[in-house]
Short mmCIF file of C-alpha atoms in Angstrom, two decimals:
data_model
loop_
_atom_site.label_atom_id
_atom_site.label_comp_id
_atom_site.label_asym_id
_atom_site.label_seq_id
_atom_site.Cartn_x
_atom_site.Cartn_y
_atom_site.Cartn_z
CA MET A 1 52.54 -45.25 -123.49
CA GLY A 2 55.19 -42.57 -123.10
CA HIS A 3 58.52 -43.42 -121.54
CA GLU A 4 57.97 -40.80 -118.84
CA ILE A 5 54.83 -42.66 -117.75
CA LEU A 6 56.70 -45.97 -117.61
CA LEU A 7 59.47 -44.41 -115.54
CA GLY A 8 56.94 -42.67 -113.31
CA GLY A 9 55.37 -46.08 -112.74
CA MET A 10 58.76 -47.55 -111.86
CA ALA A 11 59.34 -44.77 -109.34
CA LEU A 12 55.92 -45.45 -107.81
CA ALA A 13 56.81 -49.17 -107.60
CA GLY A 14 59.96 -48.14 -105.73
CA VAL A 15 57.92 -46.05 -103.30
CA ILE A 16 55.61 -49.03 -102.70
CA ALA A 17 58.53 -51.43 -102.12
CA TYR A 18 60.04 -48.95 -99.66
CA GLY A 19 56.71 -48.52 -97.88
CA VAL A 20 56.07 -52.26 -97.49
CA LEU A 21 59.61 -53.25 -96.46
CA ALA A 22 61.20 -50.25 -94.75
CA GLY A 23 57.84 -49.19 -93.28
CA ALA A 24 57.83 -52.31 -91.12
CA ASP A 25 61.38 -51.55 -90.00
CA PHE A 26 60.38 -48.05 -88.90
CA GLY A 27 57.42 -49.56 -87.09
CA GLY A 28 59.75 -51.95 -85.28
CA GLY A 29 61.56 -48.93 -83.90
CA VAL A 30 58.25 -47.43 -82.79
CA TRP A 31 57.37 -50.54 -80.79
CA ASP A 32 60.91 -50.63 -79.43
CA ILE A 33 60.59 -47.21 -77.79
CA LEU A 34 57.03 -47.98 -76.65
CA ALA A 35 57.96 -51.33 -75.07
CA ARG A 36 56.71 -51.40 -71.50
CA GLY A 37 56.02 -53.89 -68.72
CA PRO A 38 57.80 -57.03 -67.55
CA ARG A 39 58.29 -58.26 -71.14
CA LYS A 40 59.82 -55.09 -72.57
CA SER A 41 63.26 -56.67 -72.94
CA GLU A 42 61.78 -59.66 -74.75
CA GLN A 43 59.83 -57.34 -77.07
CA ARG A 44 63.00 -55.44 -77.95
CA ASP A 45 64.96 -58.65 -78.45
CA ALA A 46 62.23 -59.97 -80.76
CA ILE A 47 62.27 -56.75 -82.80
CA ALA A 48 66.08 -56.82 -83.11
CA HIS A 49 65.97 -60.54 -83.96
CA THR A 50 63.44 -59.89 -86.74
CA MET A 51 64.99 -56.74 -88.19
CA GLY A 52 68.66 -57.64 -88.18
CA PRO A 53 70.84 -57.84 -90.09
CA VAL A 54 69.12 -57.09 -93.42
CA TRP A 55 66.89 -54.12 -92.51
CA GLU A 56 69.23 -51.42 -93.80
CA ALA A 57 69.16 -53.08 -97.23
CA ASN A 58 65.55 -51.92 -97.64
CA HIS A 59 66.79 -48.37 -98.18
CA VAL A 60 67.94 -49.50 -101.62
CA TRP A 61 64.39 -48.75 -102.80
CA LEU A 62 64.61 -45.16 -101.57
CA ILE A 63 67.87 -44.79 -103.50
CA PHE A 64 66.14 -46.36 -106.53
CA VAL A 65 63.41 -43.67 -106.42
CA ILE A 66 65.94 -40.86 -105.98
CA VAL A 67 68.01 -42.08 -108.95
CA ILE A 68 64.92 -42.15 -111.20
CA LEU A 69 63.98 -38.65 -110.05
CA PHE A 70 67.30 -36.95 -110.74
CA THR A 71 67.93 -38.74 -114.04
CA ALA A 72 64.47 -38.97 -115.62
CA PHE A 73 62.68 -36.07 -113.89
CA PRO A 74 65.38 -33.49 -113.05
CA ARG A 75 62.94 -30.56 -112.75
CA ALA A 76 60.94 -32.43 -110.12
CA TYR A 77 64.15 -33.41 -108.32
CA ALA A 78 65.27 -29.77 -108.25
CA GLU A 79 61.88 -28.47 -107.10
CA LEU A 80 61.55 -31.11 -104.37
CA SER A 81 65.13 -30.51 -103.20
CA VAL A 82 64.31 -26.85 -102.62
CA GLY A 83 60.69 -27.11 -101.47
CA LEU A 84 61.28 -30.04 -99.11
CA PHE A 85 64.86 -29.22 -98.17
CA GLY A 86 64.23 -29.36 -94.44
CA PRO A 87 62.13 -32.57 -94.26
CA PHE A 88 64.40 -34.48 -96.66
CA HIS A 89 67.54 -33.62 -94.70
CA LEU A 90 65.88 -34.52 -91.42
CA VAL A 91 64.85 -37.85 -92.99
CA LEU A 92 68.48 -38.52 -93.90
CA VAL A 93 69.54 -37.64 -90.36
CA GLY A 94 66.85 -39.94 -88.99
CA ILE A 95 67.87 -42.88 -91.19
CA THR A 96 71.52 -42.41 -90.25
CA LEU A 97 70.79 -42.12 -86.54
CA ARG A 98 68.59 -45.24 -86.64
CA GLY A 99 71.32 -47.32 -88.20
CA GLY A 100 74.05 -46.01 -85.91
CA ALA A 101 71.97 -46.28 -82.74
CA PHE A 102 70.82 -49.83 -83.56
CA VAL A 103 74.43 -50.99 -83.83
CA PHE A 104 75.84 -48.92 -80.95
CA ARG A 105 73.12 -50.19 -78.62
CA ALA A 106 74.21 -53.76 -79.25
CA HIS A 107 77.93 -53.13 -78.77
CA GLY A 108 80.12 -51.29 -76.32
CA GLY A 109 79.33 -50.06 -72.85
CA TYR A 110 81.61 -47.24 -71.90
CA LEU A 111 78.76 -45.41 -70.14
CA GLY A 112 77.81 -48.50 -68.27
CA GLU A 113 75.94 -51.24 -70.08
CA ARG A 114 72.39 -50.31 -69.06
CA VAL A 115 72.83 -46.56 -69.46
CA HIS A 116 74.52 -47.11 -72.81
CA ALA A 117 71.73 -49.33 -74.12
CA ARG A 118 69.02 -47.00 -72.83
CA ALA A 119 70.59 -43.92 -74.39
CA TRP A 120 71.02 -45.48 -77.85
CA GLY A 121 67.59 -47.10 -77.56
CA VAL A 122 66.01 -43.66 -77.15
CA VAL A 123 67.89 -42.40 -80.21
CA PHE A 124 66.85 -45.45 -82.24
CA GLY A 125 63.20 -45.21 -81.22
CA GLY A 126 63.01 -41.43 -81.61
CA ALA A 127 64.48 -41.54 -85.11
CA SER A 128 62.08 -44.39 -85.97
CA VAL A 129 59.12 -42.19 -85.02
CA ILE A 130 60.22 -38.94 -86.63
CA THR A 131 61.41 -40.36 -89.98
CA PRO A 132 58.14 -41.94 -91.20
CA VAL A 133 56.22 -38.86 -90.00
CA LEU A 134 58.43 -36.67 -92.18
CA LEU A 135 58.10 -39.04 -95.13
CA GLY A 136 54.31 -39.01 -94.81
CA MET A 137 54.30 -35.22 -94.51
CA SER A 138 56.43 -34.99 -97.66
CA LEU A 139 53.96 -37.20 -99.53
CA GLY A 140 51.11 -34.95 -98.41
CA ALA A 141 53.06 -31.84 -99.39
CA VAL A 142 53.67 -33.19 -102.90
CA SER A 143 49.90 -33.42 -103.32
CA SER A 144 49.07 -30.01 -101.86
CA GLY A 145 51.54 -27.44 -103.13
CA LEU A 146 54.68 -28.31 -101.11
CA ARG A 147 53.30 -26.81 -97.90
CA VAL A 148 54.67 -29.07 -95.20
CA LEU A 149 53.25 -27.41 -92.10
CA ALA A 150 49.62 -27.64 -93.18
CA PRO A 151 46.80 -29.85 -91.86
CA LEU A 152 46.87 -32.42 -94.69
CA PRO A 153 50.64 -33.13 -94.62
CA LEU A 154 50.59 -33.28 -90.82
CA ALA A 155 47.69 -35.74 -90.87
CA MET A 156 49.39 -37.85 -93.55
CA GLY A 157 52.55 -37.89 -91.43
CA ALA A 158 50.58 -39.28 -88.49
CA LEU A 159 48.86 -41.79 -90.79
CA ALA A 160 52.23 -42.95 -92.18
CA LEU A 161 53.51 -43.50 -88.64
CA SER A 162 50.47 -45.53 -87.62
CA ILE A 163 50.67 -47.65 -90.79
CA CYS A 164 54.35 -48.40 -90.12
CA ALA A 165 53.50 -49.41 -86.55
CA TYR A 166 50.66 -51.62 -87.81
CA LEU A 167 52.85 -53.31 -90.41
CA ALA A 168 55.58 -54.04 -87.88
CA ALA A 169 53.20 -55.48 -85.28
CA VAL A 170 51.51 -57.70 -87.89
CA TYR A 171 54.87 -58.93 -89.18
CA LEU A 172 56.03 -59.64 -85.62
CA THR A 173 53.06 -61.91 -84.95
CA LEU A 174 54.64 -64.35 -87.41
CA GLU A 175 58.12 -63.93 -85.97
CA THR A 176 57.19 -64.69 -82.35
CA GLU A 177 55.18 -67.28 -80.46
CA GLY A 178 53.25 -67.75 -77.22
CA GLU A 179 52.46 -64.73 -75.04
CA LEU A 180 54.79 -62.51 -77.02
CA ARG A 181 52.81 -63.22 -80.18
CA GLU A 182 49.58 -62.34 -78.37
CA LEU A 183 51.14 -59.10 -77.16
CA PHE A 184 52.10 -58.06 -80.71
CA ARG A 185 48.65 -59.11 -81.92
CA ARG A 186 47.07 -56.67 -79.47
CA LYS A 187 49.49 -53.96 -80.54
CA ALA A 188 48.56 -54.59 -84.17
CA LEU A 189 44.86 -54.24 -83.37
CA TYR A 190 45.49 -50.97 -81.50
CA ALA A 191 47.61 -49.62 -84.37
CA GLY A 192 44.98 -50.72 -86.91
CA THR A 193 42.37 -48.75 -84.97
CA PHE A 194 44.58 -45.67 -85.19
CA VAL A 195 45.00 -46.23 -88.94
CA VAL A 196 41.22 -46.28 -89.40
CA ALA A 197 40.71 -43.18 -87.21
CA LEU A 198 43.45 -41.19 -88.97
CA SER A 199 42.10 -42.22 -92.38
CA GLY A 200 38.84 -40.63 -91.28
CA VAL A 201 40.77 -37.40 -90.64
CA VAL A 202 42.84 -37.49 -93.84
CA LEU A 203 39.93 -37.98 -96.25
CA PRO A 204 38.02 -34.71 -95.52
CA LEU A 205 41.32 -32.82 -95.40
CA THR A 206 42.14 -34.20 -98.85
CA TYR A 207 38.78 -32.96 -100.14
CA VAL A 208 39.57 -29.44 -98.88
CA ALA A 209 43.34 -29.12 -99.42
CA ALA A 210 44.00 -31.38 -102.42
CA PRO A 211 40.92 -31.42 -104.67
CA HIS A 212 42.88 -32.91 -107.56
CA LEU A 213 43.93 -35.87 -105.40
CA TRP A 214 40.39 -36.22 -104.05
CA GLY A 215 39.04 -36.32 -107.59
CA GLY A 216 41.45 -39.12 -108.47
CA LEU A 217 40.64 -41.09 -105.34
CA THR A 218 36.91 -40.98 -106.06
CA SER A 219 37.03 -41.85 -109.75
CA SER A 220 38.42 -44.68 -111.89
CA PRO A 221 41.04 -46.14 -111.68
CA GLY A 222 42.17 -44.66 -108.35
CA ALA A 223 38.89 -45.47 -106.60
CA PHE A 224 39.10 -49.17 -107.56
CA VAL A 225 42.67 -49.48 -106.31
CA VAL A 226 41.92 -47.68 -103.04
CA SER A 227 38.81 -49.86 -102.59
CA ALA A 228 41.06 -52.91 -102.96
CA GLY A 229 43.27 -51.38 -100.24
CA VAL A 230 40.28 -50.96 -97.92
CA LEU A 231 39.27 -54.58 -98.57
CA ALA A 232 42.82 -55.72 -97.79
CA ALA A 233 42.77 -53.67 -94.57
CA LEU A 234 39.50 -55.32 -93.48
CA THR A 235 40.92 -58.74 -94.36
CA SER A 236 44.08 -58.05 -92.37
CA GLY A 237 42.12 -56.88 -89.33
CA GLY A 238 39.76 -59.85 -89.51
CA ALA A 239 42.65 -62.27 -89.88
CA LEU A 240 44.26 -60.80 -86.77
CA LEU A 241 41.05 -61.22 -84.79
CA PHE A 242 40.88 -64.90 -85.77
CA ARG A 243 44.66 -65.40 -85.38
CA ARG A 244 45.32 -66.15 -89.03
CA PHE A 245 48.71 -64.50 -88.89
CA LEU A 246 50.06 -65.39 -92.32
CA LEU A 247 46.90 -64.08 -93.99
CA ALA A 248 47.10 -60.92 -91.85
CA ARG A 249 50.68 -60.33 -93.00
CA ILE A 250 49.88 -60.80 -96.69
CA ALA A 251 46.78 -58.59 -96.44
CA ALA A 252 48.66 -55.85 -94.53
CA ALA A 253 51.33 -55.71 -97.23
CA ALA A 254 48.61 -55.63 -99.89
CA GLN A 255 46.86 -52.82 -98.00
CA VAL A 256 49.95 -50.60 -98.14
CA THR A 257 50.59 -51.55 -101.76
CA PHE A 258 47.08 -50.63 -102.90
CA LEU A 259 46.90 -47.42 -100.87
CA LEU A 260 50.22 -46.11 -102.24
CA ALA A 261 49.30 -47.22 -105.77
CA GLY A 262 45.95 -45.44 -105.42
CA TRP A 263 47.74 -42.28 -104.28
CA GLY A 264 50.09 -42.46 -107.27
CA LEU A 265 47.30 -43.03 -109.79
CA SER A 266 45.22 -40.23 -108.30
CA GLN A 267 48.19 -37.86 -108.38
CA TYR A 268 48.57 -38.35 -112.16
CA PRO A 269 49.37 -36.38 -114.32
CA TYR A 270 51.07 -34.31 -111.63
CA LEU A 271 54.39 -35.13 -110.05
CA ILE A 272 54.09 -32.05 -107.84
CA PHE A 273 50.62 -30.54 -107.59
CA PRO A 274 49.83 -28.01 -108.99
CA SER A 275 53.14 -26.82 -110.45
CA LEU A 276 54.66 -29.75 -112.35
CA THR A 277 53.26 -32.60 -114.41
CA LEU A 278 55.04 -35.84 -115.27
CA HIS A 279 55.46 -34.68 -118.87
CA GLU A 280 56.79 -31.23 -117.92
CA ALA A 281 59.32 -32.68 -115.50
CA ALA A 282 60.64 -35.32 -117.91
CA ALA A 283 64.24 -35.25 -119.15
CA PRO A 284 64.97 -35.19 -122.91
CA PRO A 285 63.90 -38.34 -124.82
CA ALA A 286 67.47 -39.61 -125.19
CA THR A 287 67.91 -39.58 -121.40
CA LEU A 288 64.57 -41.30 -120.82
CA ASP A 289 65.50 -44.00 -123.36
CA PHE A 290 68.86 -44.59 -121.71
CA VAL A 291 67.34 -44.87 -118.21
CA LEU A 292 64.53 -47.12 -119.38
CA TYR A 293 66.73 -49.50 -121.39
CA THR A 294 69.46 -49.81 -118.76
CA MET A 295 67.14 -50.19 -115.77
CA PRO A 296 66.38 -53.91 -116.40
CA PHE A 297 70.10 -54.69 -116.12
CA GLY A 298 70.27 -52.90 -112.79
CA LEU A 299 67.15 -54.65 -111.50
CA LEU A 300 68.58 -58.00 -112.60
CA LEU A 301 71.37 -57.36 -110.12
CA VAL A 302 69.34 -55.77 -107.32
CA ILE A 303 66.28 -58.04 -107.09
CA PRO A 304 68.10 -61.43 -107.02
CA SER A 305 70.60 -59.94 -104.56
CA MET A 306 67.78 -58.84 -102.26
CA ILE A 307 66.06 -62.24 -102.50
CA TRP A 308 69.34 -64.01 -101.77
CA LEU A 309 70.02 -61.69 -98.83
CA PHE A 310 66.61 -62.39 -97.29
CA ARG A 311 67.00 -66.15 -97.84
CA VAL A 312 70.46 -66.25 -96.28
CA PHE A 313 69.32 -64.41 -93.15
CA SER A 314 65.74 -65.69 -92.97
CA ARG A 315 64.78 -67.09 -89.59
CA ALA A 316 63.89 -70.77 -89.64
CA ARG A 317 62.08 -70.53 -86.31
CA PRO A 318 60.11 -67.74 -84.60
CA PHE A 319 61.85 -65.76 -81.88
CA SER A 320 61.64 -67.43 -78.51
CA PRO A 321 62.97 -65.82 -75.29
CA SER A 322 65.93 -67.79 -73.99
#
């Protein structure tokens, strides 16, 4: 197996890690801005309790993917930087605003405590909605000629948003208890329904706008991986119905993992369809060797650090309103 394929696989693994971990964080922001009713403050407190203080660490996987791109696939990095200049910069603005607004909402009060919290809450929630939409649109554009404002990227942006919301709601069912848990369970079922409906929109658009991707999704090995994702989605939904929350969480994470892996396998051999393959975008062999042989040392630092971070700040008990 060529080194460019191994590094492409590592980049895809980074995309999956970012989707599973940071996707739930974006979804938390979605539910934050959508919180309504007499329990809206409790919902927001539960989301903040679950996300903080490690959620920003999940962006390490986005940085991991970017580093692989500009070192091992510089042509793809250059082409994406130009073709997706607008969406990528708006994503950076969204990530920055999310982080700033999350902290500013919790501290200070020079506008008056309630006005201050409301204003930063709108910024936090708005950035949490826009950022995953742009990321999903970018993924769709990579598969369909870097056209962002086209039906397929727009539909994939909406699908990415609904998946993030679903992940967050499923995760929150394990982080809460009582009526709050039931509320997030209902939200998860609503979001799951949206995921199914939007998948029904994305599939025919893929057939029309991205025939190469469609061919990969309907043949081996992409079809098997996507089928595993569909099975995981059904398992997650069924587990939610029967209140098996741990199983729902595991299956939801598996669903995102399989769907992104299926997209990556179906995209092969293209990094950017139809202009650039993995082989064409690869750096010289000496650079690929250096990146591949030094990466394990970097991962030996990053992965244990992330595990330690999550263990230090893991919640021993579910959130309970005081």
